[in-house]
Short mmCIF file of C-alpha atoms in Angstrom, two decimals:
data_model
loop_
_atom_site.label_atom_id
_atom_site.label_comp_id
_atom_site.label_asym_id
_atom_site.label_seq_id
_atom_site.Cartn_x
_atom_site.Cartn_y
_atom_site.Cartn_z
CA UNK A 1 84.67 158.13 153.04
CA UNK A 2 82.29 155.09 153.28
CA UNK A 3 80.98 156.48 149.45
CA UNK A 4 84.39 156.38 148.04
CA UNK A 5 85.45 153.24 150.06
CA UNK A 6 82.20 151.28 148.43
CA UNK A 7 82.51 153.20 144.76
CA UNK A 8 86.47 152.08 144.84
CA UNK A 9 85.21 148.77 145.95
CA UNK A 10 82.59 148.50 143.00
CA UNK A 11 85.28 150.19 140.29
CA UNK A 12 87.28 146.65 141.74
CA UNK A 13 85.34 144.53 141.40
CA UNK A 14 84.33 145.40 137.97
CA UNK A 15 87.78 145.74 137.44
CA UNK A 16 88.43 142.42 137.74
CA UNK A 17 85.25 141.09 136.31
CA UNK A 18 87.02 142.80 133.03
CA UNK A 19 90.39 141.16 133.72
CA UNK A 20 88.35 137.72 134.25
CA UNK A 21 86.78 137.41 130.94
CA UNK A 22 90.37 137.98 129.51
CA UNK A 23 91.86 134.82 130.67
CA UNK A 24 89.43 132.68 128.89
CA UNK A 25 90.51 134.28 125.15
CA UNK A 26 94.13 133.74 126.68
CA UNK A 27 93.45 130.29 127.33
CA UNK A 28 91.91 129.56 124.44
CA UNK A 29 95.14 130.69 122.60
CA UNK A 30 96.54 128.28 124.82
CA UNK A 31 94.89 125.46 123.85
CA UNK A 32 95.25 126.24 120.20
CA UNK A 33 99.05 126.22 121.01
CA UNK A 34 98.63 123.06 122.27
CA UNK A 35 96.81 121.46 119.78
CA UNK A 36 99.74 123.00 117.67
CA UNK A 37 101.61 120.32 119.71
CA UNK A 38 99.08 117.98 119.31
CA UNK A 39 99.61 118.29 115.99
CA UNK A 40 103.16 118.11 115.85
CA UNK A 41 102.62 114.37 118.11
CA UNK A 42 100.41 113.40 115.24
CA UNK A 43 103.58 113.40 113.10
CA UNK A 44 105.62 112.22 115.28
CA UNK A 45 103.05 109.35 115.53
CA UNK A 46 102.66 108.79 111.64
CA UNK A 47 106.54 108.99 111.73
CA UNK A 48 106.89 105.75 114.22
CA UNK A 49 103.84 104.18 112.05
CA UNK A 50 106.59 104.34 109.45
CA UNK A 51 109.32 102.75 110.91
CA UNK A 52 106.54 100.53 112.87
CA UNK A 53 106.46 98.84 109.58
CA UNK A 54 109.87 96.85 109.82
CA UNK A 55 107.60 95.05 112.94
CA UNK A 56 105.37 94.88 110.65
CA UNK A 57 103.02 97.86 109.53
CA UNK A 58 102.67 99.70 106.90
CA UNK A 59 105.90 101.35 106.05
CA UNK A 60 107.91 102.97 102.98
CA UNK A 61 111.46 102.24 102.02
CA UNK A 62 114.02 105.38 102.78
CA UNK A 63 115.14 105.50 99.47
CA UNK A 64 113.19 104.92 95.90
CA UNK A 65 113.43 101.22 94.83
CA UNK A 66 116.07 100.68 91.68
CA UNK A 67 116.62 97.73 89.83
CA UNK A 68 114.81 95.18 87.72
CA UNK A 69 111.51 94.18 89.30
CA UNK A 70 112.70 95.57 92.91
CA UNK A 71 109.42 96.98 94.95
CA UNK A 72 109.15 98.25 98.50
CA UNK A 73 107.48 95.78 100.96
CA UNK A 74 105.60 97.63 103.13
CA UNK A 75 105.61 95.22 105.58
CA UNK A 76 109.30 95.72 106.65
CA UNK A 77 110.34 99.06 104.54
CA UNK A 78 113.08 97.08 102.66
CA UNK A 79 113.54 96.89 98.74
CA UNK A 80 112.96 93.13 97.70
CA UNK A 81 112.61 91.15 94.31
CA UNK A 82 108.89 91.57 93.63
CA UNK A 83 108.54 87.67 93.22
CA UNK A 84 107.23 87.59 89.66
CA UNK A 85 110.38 85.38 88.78
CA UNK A 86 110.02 82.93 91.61
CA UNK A 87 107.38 80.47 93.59
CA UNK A 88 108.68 80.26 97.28
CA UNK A 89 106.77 77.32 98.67
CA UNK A 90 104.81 75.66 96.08
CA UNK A 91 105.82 72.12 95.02
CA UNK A 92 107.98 70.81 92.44
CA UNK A 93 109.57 67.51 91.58
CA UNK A 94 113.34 67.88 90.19
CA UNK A 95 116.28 68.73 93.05
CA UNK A 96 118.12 71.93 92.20
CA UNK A 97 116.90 74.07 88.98
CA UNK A 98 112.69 73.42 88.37
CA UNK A 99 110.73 74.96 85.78
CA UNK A 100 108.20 74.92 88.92
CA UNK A 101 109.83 77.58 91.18
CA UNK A 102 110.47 80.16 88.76
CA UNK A 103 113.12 81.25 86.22
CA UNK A 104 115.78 82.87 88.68
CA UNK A 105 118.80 81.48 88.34
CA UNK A 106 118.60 80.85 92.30
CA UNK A 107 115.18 79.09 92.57
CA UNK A 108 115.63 76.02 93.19
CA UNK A 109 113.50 72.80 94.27
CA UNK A 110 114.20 70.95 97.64
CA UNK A 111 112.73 67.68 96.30
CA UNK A 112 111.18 64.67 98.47
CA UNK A 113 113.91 61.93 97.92
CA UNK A 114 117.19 63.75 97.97
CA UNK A 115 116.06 66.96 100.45
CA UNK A 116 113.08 65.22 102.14
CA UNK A 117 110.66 67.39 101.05
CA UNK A 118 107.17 65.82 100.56
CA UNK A 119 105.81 67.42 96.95
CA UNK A 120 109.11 69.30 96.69
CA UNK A 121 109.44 72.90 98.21
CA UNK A 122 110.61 75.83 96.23
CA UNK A 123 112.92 77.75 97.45
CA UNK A 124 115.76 80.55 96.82
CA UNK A 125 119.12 80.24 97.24
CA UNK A 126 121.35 81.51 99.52
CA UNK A 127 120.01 84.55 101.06
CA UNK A 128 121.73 87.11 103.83
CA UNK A 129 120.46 90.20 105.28
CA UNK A 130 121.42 92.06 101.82
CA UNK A 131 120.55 89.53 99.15
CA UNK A 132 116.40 89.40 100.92
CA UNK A 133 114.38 86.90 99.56
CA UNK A 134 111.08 87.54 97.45
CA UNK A 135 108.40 89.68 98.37
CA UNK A 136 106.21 87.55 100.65
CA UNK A 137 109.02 85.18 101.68
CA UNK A 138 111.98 85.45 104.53
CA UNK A 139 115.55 83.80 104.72
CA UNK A 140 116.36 81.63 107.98
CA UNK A 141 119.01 78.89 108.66
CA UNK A 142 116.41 75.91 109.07
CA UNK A 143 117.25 72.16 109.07
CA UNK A 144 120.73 72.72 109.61
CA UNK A 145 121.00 73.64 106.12
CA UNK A 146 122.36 76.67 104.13
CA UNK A 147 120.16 79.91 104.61
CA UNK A 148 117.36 79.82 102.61
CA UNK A 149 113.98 81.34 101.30
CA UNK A 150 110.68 80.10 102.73
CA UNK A 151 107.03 81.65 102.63
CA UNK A 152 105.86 83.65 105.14
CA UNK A 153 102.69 82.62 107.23
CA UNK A 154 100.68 83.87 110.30
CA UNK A 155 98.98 80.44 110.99
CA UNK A 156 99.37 76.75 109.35
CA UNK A 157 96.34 77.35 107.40
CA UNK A 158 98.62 79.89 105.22
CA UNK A 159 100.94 76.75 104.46
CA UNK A 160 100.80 73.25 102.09
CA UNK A 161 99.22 70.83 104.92
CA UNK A 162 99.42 68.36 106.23
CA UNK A 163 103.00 68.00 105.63
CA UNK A 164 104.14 71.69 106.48
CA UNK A 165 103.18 74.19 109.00
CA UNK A 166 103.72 77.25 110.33
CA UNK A 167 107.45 77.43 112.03
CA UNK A 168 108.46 80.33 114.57
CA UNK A 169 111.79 80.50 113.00
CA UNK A 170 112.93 82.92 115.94
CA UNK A 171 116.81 82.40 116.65
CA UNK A 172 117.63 80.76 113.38
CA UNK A 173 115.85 83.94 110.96
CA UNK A 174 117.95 85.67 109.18
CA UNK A 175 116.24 88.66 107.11
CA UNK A 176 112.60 89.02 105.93
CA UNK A 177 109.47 90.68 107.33
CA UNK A 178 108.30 87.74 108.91
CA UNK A 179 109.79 85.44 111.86
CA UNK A 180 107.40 82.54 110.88
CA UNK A 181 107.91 80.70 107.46
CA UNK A 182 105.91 77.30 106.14
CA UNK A 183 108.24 74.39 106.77
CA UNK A 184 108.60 70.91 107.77
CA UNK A 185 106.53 69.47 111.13
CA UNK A 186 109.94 67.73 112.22
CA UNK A 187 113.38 70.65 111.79
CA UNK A 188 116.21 68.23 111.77
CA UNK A 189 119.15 69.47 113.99
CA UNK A 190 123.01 68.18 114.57
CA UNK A 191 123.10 70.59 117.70
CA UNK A 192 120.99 72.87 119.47
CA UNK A 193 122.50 75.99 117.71
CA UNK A 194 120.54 74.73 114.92
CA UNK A 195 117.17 74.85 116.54
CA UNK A 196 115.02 78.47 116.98
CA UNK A 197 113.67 79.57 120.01
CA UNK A 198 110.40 78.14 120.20
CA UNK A 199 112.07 74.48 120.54
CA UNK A 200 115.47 74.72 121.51
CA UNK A 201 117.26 71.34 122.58
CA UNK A 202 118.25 68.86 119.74
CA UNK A 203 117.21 65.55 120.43
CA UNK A 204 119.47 63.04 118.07
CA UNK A 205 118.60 60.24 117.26
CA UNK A 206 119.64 56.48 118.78
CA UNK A 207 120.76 55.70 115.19
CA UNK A 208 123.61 58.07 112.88
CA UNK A 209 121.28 60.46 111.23
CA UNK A 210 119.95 63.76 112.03
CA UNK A 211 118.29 64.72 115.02
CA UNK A 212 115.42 66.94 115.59
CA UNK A 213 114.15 70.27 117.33
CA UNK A 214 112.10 70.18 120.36
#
């Protein structure tokens, strides 16, 4: 009895010595499965990388670009006029239509005397959240003036200094892949509607005039 008892005991044990190295080939089926999911997460990840580009990544437009000199910006996944017929930002000299911004029949110049622009500031005009401004430019409601087309910028070195910086245009942006254009040190104001974010109360001025953002 003892014989049997131990031989049963060893046939066991080896029994489930066999059924232990099983698991392991099991498990490693397993973890192919899951890197079947890890896989799947990857594209899941390269799909938010996609639309992470409206925040500002590297995106691609939904649908193929179509029209004269439309391109994809990658930077917000939104067809835009490639900028080839305009110069957001640099500076001109004659108010309304100048050589100097570009031959779109919306360019236009906000000069120094009449607009208050020091060395004039291209521009285009007007722009909404379907007519978007150039590649490398976004439309805001600045100065309490009509919406407009300024140059993007990440710091004030991207902009024409000393007489322009780099503007959080938060609260007064309209469409464009960036929130912060190169504008005028002082935005004018009537009310504080017409200031962004980042300075928020109109101050106006002791004098009839415009006020300004702070």
């Amino acid at each position: 009895m003892r014989i049997v008892a131990c031989a049963a005991l060893v046939v066991g044990l080896c029994g489930c010595g066999g059924s232990d190295s099983s698991p392991p080939a099991t498990s490693a089926g397993g973890s192919t499965g899951s890197a079947g999911s890890a896989g799947s997460g990857g594209s899941a990840g390269a799909q938010t990388g996609g639309s992470g580009g409206s925040a500002g990544g590297a995106g691609s437009c939904a649908a193929a670009c179509t029209g004269e000199a439309l391109v994809c910006d990658p930077a917000d996944s939104q067809c835009k006029p490639d900028g080839t017929t305009t110069d957001i930002g640099a500076p001109c000299s004659t108010s309304g239509a100048d050589p100097a911004c570009g031959t779109d029949a919306n360019a236009t110049c906000n000069d120094q005397t009449q607009d208050g622009f020091p060395g004039g500031y291209c521009s285009v005009e007007p722009c909404t959240t379907l007519k978007l401004c150039p590649m490398g430019s976004s439309c805001a409601h600045l100065g309490a003036e009509s919406m407009a087309c300024f140059k993007n910028c990440s710091n004030d070195a991207d902009c024409r200094g000393p007489d322009y910086v780099c503007q959080d245009a938060t609260g007064l942006w309209v469409s464009g892949a960036s929130h912060s254009v190169c504008y005028l040190k002082t935005l004018a104001c009537n009310k504080d509607l017409d200031c962004p974010t980042s300075h928020p109360k109109c101050v106006l001025p002791d004098a009839a005039g415009l006020g300004s953002c702070t």
